mmCIF file of C-alpha atoms in Angstrom:
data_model
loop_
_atom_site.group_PDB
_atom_site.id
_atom_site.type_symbol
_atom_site.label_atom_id
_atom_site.label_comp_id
_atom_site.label_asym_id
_atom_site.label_seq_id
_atom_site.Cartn_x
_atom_site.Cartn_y
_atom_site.Cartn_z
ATOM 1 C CA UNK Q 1 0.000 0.000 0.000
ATOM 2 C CA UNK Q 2 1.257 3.494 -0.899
ATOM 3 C CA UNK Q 3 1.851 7.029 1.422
ATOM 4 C CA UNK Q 4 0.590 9.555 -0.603
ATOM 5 C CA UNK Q 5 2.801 12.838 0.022
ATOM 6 C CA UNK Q 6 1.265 15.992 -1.730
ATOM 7 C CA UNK Q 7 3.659 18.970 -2.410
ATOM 8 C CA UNK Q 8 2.998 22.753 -2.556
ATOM 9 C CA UNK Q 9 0.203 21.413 -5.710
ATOM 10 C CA UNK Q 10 -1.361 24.076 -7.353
ATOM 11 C CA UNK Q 11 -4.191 23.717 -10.639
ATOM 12 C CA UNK Q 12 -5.561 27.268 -12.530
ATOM 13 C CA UNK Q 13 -7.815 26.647 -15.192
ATOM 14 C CA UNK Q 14 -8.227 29.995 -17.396
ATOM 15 C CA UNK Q 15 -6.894 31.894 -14.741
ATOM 16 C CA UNK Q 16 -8.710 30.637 -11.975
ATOM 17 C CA UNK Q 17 -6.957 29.429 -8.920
ATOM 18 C CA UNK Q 18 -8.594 26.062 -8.473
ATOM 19 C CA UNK Q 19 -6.187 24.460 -5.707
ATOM 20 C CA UNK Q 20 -3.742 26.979 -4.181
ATOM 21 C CA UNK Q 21 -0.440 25.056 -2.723
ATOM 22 C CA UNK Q 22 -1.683 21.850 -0.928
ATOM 23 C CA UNK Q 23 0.320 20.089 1.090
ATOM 24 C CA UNK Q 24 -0.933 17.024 2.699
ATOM 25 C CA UNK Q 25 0.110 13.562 3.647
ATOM 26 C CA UNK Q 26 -2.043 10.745 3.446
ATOM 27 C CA UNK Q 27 -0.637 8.108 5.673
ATOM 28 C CA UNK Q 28 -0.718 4.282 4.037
ATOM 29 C CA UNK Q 29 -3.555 2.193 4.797
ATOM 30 C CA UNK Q 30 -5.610 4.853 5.790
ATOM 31 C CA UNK Q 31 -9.028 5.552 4.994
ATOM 32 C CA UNK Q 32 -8.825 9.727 4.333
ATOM 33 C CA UNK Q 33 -11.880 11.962 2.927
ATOM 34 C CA UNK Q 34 -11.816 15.250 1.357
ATOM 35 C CA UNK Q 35 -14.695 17.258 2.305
ATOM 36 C CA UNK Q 36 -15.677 20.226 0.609
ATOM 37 C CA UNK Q 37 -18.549 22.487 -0.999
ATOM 38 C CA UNK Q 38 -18.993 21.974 -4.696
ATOM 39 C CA UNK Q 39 -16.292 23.654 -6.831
ATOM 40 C CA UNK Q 40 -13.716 23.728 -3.545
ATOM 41 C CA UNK Q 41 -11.453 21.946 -5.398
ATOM 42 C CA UNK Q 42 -11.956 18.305 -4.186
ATOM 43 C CA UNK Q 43 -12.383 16.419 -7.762
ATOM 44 C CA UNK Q 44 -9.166 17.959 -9.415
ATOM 45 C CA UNK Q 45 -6.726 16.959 -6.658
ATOM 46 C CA UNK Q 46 -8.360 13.732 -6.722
ATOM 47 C CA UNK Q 47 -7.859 13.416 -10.744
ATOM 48 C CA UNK Q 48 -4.546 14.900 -10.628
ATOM 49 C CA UNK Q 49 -3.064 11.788 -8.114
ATOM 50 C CA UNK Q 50 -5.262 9.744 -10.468
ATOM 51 C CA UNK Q 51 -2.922 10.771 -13.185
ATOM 52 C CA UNK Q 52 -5.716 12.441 -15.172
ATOM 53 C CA UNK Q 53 -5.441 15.777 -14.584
ATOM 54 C CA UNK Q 54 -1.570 17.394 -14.610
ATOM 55 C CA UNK Q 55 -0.985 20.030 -12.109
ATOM 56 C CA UNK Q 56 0.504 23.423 -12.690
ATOM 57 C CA UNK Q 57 3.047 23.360 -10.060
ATOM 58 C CA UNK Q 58 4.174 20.724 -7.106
ATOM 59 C CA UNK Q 59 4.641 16.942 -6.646
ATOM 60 C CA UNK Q 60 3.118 14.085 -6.047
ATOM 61 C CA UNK Q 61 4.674 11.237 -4.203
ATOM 62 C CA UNK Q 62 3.855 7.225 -3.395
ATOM 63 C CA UNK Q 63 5.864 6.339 -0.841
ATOM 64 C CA UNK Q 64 9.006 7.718 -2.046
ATOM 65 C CA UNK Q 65 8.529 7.344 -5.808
ATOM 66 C CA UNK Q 66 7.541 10.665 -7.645
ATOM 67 C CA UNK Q 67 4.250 10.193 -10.056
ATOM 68 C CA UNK Q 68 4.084 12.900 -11.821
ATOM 69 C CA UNK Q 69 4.993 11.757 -14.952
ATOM 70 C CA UNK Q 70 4.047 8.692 -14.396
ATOM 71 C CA UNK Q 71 1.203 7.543 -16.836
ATOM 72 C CA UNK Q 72 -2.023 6.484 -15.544
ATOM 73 C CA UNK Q 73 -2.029 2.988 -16.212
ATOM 74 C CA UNK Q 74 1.271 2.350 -14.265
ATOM 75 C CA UNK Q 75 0.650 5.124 -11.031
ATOM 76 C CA UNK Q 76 -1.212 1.774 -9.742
ATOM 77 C CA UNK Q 77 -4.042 4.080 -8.213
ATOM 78 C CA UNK Q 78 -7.442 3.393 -9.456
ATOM 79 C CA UNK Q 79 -10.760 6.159 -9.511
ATOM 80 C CA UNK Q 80 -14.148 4.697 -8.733
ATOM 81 C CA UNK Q 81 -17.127 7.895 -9.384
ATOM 82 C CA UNK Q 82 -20.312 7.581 -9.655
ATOM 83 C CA UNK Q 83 -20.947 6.870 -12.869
ATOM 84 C CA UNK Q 84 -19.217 3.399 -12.074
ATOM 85 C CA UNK Q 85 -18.497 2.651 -16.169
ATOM 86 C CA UNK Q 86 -18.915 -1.067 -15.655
ATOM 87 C CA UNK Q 87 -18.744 -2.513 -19.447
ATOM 88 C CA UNK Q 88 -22.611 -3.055 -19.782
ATOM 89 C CA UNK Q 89 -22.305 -6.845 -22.238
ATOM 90 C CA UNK Q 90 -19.939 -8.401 -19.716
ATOM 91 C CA UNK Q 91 -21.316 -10.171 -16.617
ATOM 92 C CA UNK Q 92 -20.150 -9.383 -13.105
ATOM 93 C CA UNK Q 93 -17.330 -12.161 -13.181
ATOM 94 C CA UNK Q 94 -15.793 -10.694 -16.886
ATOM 95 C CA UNK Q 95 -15.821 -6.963 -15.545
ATOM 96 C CA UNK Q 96 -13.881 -7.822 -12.458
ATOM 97 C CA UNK Q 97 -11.195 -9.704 -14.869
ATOM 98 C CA UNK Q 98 -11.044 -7.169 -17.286
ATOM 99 C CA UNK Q 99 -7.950 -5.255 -15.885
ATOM 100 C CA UNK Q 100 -6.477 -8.526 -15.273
ATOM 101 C CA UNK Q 101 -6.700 -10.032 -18.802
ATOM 102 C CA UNK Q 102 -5.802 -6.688 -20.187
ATOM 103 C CA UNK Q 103 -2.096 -7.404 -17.868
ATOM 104 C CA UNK Q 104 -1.961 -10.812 -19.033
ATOM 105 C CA UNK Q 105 -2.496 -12.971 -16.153
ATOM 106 C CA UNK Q 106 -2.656 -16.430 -16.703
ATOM 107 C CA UNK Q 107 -5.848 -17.834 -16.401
ATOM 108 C CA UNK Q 108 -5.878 -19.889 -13.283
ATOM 109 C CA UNK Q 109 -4.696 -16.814 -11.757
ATOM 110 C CA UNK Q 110 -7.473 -14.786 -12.633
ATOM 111 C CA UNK Q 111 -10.280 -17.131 -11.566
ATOM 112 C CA UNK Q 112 -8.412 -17.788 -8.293
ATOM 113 C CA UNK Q 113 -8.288 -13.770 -7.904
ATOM 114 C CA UNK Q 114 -11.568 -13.249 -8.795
ATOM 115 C CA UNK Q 115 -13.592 -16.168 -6.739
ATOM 116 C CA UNK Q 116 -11.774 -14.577 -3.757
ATOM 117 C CA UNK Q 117 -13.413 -11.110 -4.365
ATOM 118 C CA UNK Q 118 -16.782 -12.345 -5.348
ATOM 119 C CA UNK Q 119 -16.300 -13.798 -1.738
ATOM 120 C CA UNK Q 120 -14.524 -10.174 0.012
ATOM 121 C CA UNK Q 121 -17.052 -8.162 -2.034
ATOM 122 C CA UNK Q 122 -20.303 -10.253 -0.779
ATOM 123 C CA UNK Q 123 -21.019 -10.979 -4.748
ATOM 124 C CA UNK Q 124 -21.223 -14.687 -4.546
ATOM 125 C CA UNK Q 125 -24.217 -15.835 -6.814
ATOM 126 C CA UNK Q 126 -24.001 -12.911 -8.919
ATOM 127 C CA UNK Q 127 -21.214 -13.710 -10.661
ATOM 128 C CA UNK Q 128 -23.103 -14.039 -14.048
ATOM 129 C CA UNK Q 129 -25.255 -11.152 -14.328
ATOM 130 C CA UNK Q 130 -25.101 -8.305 -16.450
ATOM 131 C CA UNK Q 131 -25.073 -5.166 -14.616
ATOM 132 C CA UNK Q 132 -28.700 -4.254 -15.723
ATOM 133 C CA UNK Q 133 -29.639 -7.246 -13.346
ATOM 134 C CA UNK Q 134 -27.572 -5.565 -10.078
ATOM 135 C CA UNK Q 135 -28.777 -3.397 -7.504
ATOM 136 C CA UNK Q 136 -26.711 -0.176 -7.218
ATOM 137 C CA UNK Q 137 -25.036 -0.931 -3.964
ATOM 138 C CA UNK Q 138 -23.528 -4.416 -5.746
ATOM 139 C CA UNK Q 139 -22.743 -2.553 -8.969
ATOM 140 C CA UNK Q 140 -20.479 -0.262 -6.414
ATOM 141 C CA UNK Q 141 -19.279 -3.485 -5.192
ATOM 142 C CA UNK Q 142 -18.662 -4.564 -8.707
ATOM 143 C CA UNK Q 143 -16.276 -1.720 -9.973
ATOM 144 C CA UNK Q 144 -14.415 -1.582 -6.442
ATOM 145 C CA UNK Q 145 -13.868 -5.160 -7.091
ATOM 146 C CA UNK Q 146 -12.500 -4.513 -10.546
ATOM 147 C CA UNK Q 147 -9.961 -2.220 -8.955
ATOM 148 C CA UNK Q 148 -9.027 -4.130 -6.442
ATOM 149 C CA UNK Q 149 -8.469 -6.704 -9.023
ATOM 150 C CA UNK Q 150 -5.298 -5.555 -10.447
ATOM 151 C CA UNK Q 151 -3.747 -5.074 -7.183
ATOM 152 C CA UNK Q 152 -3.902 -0.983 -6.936
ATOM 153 C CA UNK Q 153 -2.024 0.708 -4.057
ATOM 154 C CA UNK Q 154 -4.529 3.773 -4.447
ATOM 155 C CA UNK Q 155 -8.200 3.155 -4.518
ATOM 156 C CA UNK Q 156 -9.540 7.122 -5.593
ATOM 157 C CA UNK Q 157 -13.481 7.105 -4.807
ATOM 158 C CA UNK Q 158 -15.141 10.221 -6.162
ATOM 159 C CA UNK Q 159 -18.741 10.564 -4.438
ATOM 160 C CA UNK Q 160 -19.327 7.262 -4.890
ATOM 161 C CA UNK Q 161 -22.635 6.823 -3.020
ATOM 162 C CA UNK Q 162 -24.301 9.936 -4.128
ATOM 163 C CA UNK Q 163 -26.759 8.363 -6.344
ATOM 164 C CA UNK Q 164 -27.683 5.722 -3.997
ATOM 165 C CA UNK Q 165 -30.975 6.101 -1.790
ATOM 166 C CA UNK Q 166 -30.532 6.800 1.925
ATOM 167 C CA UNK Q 167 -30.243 3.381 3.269
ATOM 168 C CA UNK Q 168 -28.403 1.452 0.706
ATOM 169 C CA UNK Q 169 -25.839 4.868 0.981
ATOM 170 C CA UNK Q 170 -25.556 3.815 4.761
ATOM 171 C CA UNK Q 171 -24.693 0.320 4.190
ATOM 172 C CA UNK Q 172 -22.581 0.858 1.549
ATOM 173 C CA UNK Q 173 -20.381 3.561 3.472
ATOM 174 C CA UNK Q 174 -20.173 0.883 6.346
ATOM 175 C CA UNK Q 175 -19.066 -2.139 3.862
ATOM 176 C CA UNK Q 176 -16.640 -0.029 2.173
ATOM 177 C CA UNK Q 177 -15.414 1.116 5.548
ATOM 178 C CA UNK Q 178 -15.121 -2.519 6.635
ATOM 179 C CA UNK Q 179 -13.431 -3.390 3.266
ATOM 180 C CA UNK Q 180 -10.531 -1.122 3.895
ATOM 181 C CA UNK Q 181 -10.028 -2.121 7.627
ATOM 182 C CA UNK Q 182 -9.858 -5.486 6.163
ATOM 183 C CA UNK Q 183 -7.331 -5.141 3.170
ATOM 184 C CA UNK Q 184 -5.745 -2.060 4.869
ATOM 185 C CA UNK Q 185 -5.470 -0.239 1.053
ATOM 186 C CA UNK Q 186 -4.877 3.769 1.315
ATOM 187 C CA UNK Q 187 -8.722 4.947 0.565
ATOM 188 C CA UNK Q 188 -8.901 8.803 -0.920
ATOM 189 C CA UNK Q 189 -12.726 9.351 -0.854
ATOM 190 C CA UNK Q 190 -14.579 12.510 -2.366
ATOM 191 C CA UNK Q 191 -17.582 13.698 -0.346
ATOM 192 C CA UNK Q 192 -19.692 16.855 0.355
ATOM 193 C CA UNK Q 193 -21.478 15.074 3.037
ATOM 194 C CA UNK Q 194 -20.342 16.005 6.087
ATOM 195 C CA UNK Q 195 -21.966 12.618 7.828
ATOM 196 C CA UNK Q 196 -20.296 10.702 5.864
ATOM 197 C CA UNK Q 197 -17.091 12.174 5.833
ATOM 198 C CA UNK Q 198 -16.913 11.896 9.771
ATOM 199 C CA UNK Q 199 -18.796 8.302 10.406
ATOM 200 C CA UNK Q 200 -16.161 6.417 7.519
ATOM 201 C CA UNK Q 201 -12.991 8.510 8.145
ATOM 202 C CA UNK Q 202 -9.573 8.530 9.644
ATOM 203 C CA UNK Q 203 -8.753 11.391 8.689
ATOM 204 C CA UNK Q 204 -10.764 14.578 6.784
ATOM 205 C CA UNK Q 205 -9.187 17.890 4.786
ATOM 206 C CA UNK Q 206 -11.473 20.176 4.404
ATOM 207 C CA UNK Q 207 -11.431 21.892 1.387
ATOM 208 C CA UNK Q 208 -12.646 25.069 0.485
ATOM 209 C CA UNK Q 209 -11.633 27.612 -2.523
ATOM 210 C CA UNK Q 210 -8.607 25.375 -3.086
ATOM 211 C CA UNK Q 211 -7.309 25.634 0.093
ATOM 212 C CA UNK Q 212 -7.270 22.874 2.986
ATOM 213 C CA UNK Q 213 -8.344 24.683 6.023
ATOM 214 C CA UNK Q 214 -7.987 22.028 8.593
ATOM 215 C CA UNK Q 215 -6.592 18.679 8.029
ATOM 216 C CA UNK Q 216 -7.719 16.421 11.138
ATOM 217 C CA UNK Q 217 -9.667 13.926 13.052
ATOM 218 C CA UNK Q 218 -12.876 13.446 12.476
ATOM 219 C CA UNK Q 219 -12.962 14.339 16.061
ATOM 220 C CA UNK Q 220 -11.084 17.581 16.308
ATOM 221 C CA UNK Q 221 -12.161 18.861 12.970
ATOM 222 C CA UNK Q 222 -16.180 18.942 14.371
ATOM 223 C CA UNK Q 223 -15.467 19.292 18.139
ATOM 224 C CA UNK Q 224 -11.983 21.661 17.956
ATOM 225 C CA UNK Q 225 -12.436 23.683 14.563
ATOM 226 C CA UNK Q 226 -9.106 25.724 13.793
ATOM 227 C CA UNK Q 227 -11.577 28.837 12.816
ATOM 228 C CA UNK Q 228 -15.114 29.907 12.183
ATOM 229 C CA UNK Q 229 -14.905 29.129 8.480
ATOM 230 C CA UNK Q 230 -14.604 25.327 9.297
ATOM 231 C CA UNK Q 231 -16.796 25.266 12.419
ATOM 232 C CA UNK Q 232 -19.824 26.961 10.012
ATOM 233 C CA UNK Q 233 -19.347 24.196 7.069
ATOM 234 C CA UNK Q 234 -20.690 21.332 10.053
ATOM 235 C CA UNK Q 235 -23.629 23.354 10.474
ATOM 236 C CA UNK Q 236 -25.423 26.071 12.817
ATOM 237 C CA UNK Q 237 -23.051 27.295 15.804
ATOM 238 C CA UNK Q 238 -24.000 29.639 18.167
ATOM 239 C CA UNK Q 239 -21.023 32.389 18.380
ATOM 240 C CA UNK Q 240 -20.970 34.691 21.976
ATOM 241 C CA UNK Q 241 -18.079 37.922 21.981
ATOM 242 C CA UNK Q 242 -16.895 39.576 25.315
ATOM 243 C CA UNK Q 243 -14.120 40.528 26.872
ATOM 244 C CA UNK Q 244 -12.533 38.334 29.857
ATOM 245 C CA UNK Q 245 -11.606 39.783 32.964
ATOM 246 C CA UNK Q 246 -10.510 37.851 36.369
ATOM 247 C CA UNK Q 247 -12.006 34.569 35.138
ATOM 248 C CA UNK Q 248 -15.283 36.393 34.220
ATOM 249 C CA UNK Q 249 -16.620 36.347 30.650
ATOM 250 C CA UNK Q 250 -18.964 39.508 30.185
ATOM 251 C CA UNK Q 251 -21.214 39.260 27.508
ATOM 252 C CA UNK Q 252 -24.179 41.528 26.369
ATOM 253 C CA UNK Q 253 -26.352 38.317 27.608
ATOM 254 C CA UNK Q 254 -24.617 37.659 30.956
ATOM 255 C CA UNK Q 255 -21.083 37.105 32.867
ATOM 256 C CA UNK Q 256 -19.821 33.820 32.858
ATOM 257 C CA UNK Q 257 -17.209 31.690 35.214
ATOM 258 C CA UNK Q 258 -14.360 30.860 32.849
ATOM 259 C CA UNK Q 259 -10.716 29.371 33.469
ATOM 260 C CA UNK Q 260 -9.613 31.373 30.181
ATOM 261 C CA UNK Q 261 -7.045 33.717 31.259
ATOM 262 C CA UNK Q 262 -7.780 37.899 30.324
ATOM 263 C CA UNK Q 263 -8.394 38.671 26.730
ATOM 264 C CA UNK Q 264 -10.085 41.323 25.073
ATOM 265 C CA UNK Q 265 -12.805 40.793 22.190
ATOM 266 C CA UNK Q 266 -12.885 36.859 22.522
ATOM 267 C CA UNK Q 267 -15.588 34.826 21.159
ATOM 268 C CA UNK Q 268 -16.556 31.281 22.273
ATOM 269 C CA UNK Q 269 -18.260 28.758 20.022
ATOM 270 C CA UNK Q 270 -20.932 26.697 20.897
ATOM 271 C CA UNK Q 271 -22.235 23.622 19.384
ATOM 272 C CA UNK Q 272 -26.034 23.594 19.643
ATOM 273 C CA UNK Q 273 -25.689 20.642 21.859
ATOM 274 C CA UNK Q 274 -23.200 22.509 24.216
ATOM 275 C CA UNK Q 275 -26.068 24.737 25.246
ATOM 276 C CA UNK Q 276 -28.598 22.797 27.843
ATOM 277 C CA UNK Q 277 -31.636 24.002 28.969
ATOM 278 C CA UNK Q 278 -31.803 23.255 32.391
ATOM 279 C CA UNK Q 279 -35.115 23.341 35.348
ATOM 280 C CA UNK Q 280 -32.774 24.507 38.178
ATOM 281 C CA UNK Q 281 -32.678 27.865 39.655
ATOM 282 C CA UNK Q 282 -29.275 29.292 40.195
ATOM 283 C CA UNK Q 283 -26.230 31.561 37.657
ATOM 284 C CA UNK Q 284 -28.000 30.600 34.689
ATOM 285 C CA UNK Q 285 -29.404 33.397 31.685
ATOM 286 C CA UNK Q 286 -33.268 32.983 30.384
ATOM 287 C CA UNK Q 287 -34.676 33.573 27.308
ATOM 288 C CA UNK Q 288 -37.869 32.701 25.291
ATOM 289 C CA UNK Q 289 -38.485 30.092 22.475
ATOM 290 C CA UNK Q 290 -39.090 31.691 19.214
ATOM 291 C CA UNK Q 291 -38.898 28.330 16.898
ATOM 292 C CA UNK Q 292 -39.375 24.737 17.666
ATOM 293 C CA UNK Q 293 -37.907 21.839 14.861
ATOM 294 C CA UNK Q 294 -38.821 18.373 15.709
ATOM 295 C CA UNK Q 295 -36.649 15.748 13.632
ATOM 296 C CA UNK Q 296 -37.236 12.758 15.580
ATOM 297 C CA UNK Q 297 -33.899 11.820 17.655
ATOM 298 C CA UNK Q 298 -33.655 15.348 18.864
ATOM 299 C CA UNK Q 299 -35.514 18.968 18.795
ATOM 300 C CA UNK Q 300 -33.871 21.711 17.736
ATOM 301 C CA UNK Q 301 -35.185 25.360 19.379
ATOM 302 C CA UNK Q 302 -34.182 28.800 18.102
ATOM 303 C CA UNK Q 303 -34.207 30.776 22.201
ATOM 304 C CA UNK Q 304 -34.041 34.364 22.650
ATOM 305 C CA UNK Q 305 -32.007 35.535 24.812
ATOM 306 C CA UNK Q 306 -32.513 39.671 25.296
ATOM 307 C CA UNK Q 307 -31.414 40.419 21.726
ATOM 308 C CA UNK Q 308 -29.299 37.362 20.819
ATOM 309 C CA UNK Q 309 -30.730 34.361 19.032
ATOM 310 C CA UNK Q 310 -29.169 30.944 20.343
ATOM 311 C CA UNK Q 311 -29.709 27.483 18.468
ATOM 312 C CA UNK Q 312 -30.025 24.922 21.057
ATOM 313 C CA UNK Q 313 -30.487 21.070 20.716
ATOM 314 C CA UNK Q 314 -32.299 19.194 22.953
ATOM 315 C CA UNK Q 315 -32.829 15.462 23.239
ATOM 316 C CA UNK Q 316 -34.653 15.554 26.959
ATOM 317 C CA UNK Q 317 -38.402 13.997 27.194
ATOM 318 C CA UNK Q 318 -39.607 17.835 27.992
ATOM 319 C CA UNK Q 319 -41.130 19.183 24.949
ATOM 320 C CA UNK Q 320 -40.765 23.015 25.287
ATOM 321 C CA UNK Q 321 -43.513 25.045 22.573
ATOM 322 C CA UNK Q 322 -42.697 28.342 21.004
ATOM 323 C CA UNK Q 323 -43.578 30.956 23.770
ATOM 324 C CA UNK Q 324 -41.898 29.089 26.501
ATOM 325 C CA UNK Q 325 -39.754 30.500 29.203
ATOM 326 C CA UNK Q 326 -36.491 28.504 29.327
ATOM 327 C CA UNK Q 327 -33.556 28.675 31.489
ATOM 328 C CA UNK Q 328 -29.964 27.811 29.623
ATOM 329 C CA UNK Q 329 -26.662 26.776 30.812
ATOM 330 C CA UNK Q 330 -23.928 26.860 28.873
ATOM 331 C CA UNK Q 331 -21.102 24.178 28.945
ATOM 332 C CA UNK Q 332 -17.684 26.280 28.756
ATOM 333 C CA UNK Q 333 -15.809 22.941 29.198
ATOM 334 C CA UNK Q 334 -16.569 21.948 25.740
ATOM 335 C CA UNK Q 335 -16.803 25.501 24.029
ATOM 336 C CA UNK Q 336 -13.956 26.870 21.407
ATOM 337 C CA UNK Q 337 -12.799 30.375 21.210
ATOM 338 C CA UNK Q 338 -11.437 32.501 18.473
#
């Protein structure tokens, strides 16, 4: 399996910055995503390790060989996008042995190679259907297998699961997950969902107008964003400025106990689940709810607080209605500041 080392890479296309000066290491038999808005960048650095795409500027490294000029068919790093491109008059056994008839193999080879993934890839008893006769979760399982068959160092997955419905997407992102644990292949996936990028990852870059700007857990990058740019792209955050004086946070919606030592113009982020309405009387601030969103595991409530708005979740058995009086505590332990 290969360590992917990325070098100061940088792609314009008529004049437009699309990655500006990556640098990233992508550690071997890792499972890494890079997460992004559309148009961040995400599909071009992919291509461009693929081999497809040349870059304008930097290197690219397996291990300790440099690919750049290495052609496609010999970077041993396969894509797998969407679109899949399974050869539609070959059954599921022939499309798996394509790459490895097109290398030569001998024949006992093959068939040994490919009974053992129609075993790994769950596609036993499918083997001679056409892939108008698959589902869409085993056609993924189908052109993964076909890269897997010639051996690849690299496997490149390019929002592979977007076309799939909601619960064959989940089972699919688990299976591939598993699949990597298993064979312990370096995995670059492609993804704008942030769900998926933390539930299947080691590690996630965020990408965003060609720039990574955080390259982390999936942890630290949700729980300990590096800045409110990548602390917005996870969702709704509730942001609180003050000054900090003698372990008090003031605040135009109360003073807080904090062990942050004396800064001027601080904010603190909150997660809406770092905000807890509470029953009990005591050093707490009030407000009023102004919007109520069920969504089953959890409701979400837009409170008032004087003249600030605060997104709180709540997964309690109290069921607060808009109009309510409400009494908030907010847990400091968990909060970041900028």
């Amino acid at each position: 399996m290969a360590r992917i080392n990325l070098k100061n890479i940088s792609k314009s296309y008529d004049q437009k910055c699309v990655l500006n000066n990556i640098n990233m290491i992508i550690e071997e038999g890792t499972f890494t995503v890079l997460l992004g808005p559309s148009g961040s960048g995400k599909t071009t650095l992919l291509h461009g390790i693929a081999g497809i795409v040349n870059f304008d500027s930097g290197e690219i490294h397996f291990n300790e060989q440099l690919m750049n000029h290495i052609s496609i068919d010999k970077r041993n790093a396969v894509l797998v996008d969407q679109n899949l491109l399974l050869f539609p008059h070959m059954n599921v056994k022939d499309n798996i042995a394509f790459g490895l008839k097109m290398r030569k193999v001998n024949k006992i080879e093959i068939e040994r190679k490919v009974d053992e993934l129609l075993k790994l890839l769950e596609l036993n008893g499918h083997e001679n259907k056409y892939p108008n006769e698959l589902s869409g979760g085993q056609m993924q399982r189908v052109a993964i297998a076909r890269a897997l068959a010639i051996g690849v160092e690299v496997l490149l997955l390019d929002e592979p699961f977007s076309k799939l419905d909601i619960v064959l997407r989940k089972n699919m992102q688990e299976f591939v997950r598993n699949l990597q644990q298993t064979l312990k292949v370096t995995i670059l996936m492609v993804t704008h969902d942030q769900e998926e990028a933390l539930s299947i990852a080691d590690k996630v870059a965020l990408l965003m107008n060609g720039e990574i700007k955080q390259y982390d857990t999936p942890h630290c990058i949700y729980e300990k964003p590096i800045s409110k740019e990548v602390a917005d792209f996870f969702g709704v955050r509730n942001y609180i400025k003050g000054n900090i004086i003698n372990g008090n946070f003031s605040t135009d919606i109360g003073i807080f106990k904090t062990k942050v030592l004396n800064q001027q113009n601080i904010t603190f982020m909150f997660r809406p689940e770092e905000i807890e309405i509470v029953s009990e009387q005591g050093p707490y601030i009030t407000g009023v709810v102004t919007k109520r969103i069920y969504s089953g595991d959890k409701i979400v409530y837009t409170i008032k607080v004087q003249h600030t708005e605060l997104v709180v979740s709540s997964f309690t058995y109290k069921d607060y209605q808009v109009g309510d009086d409400v009494t908030l505590t907010l847990l400091f332990d968990n909060a970041v500041y900028f």
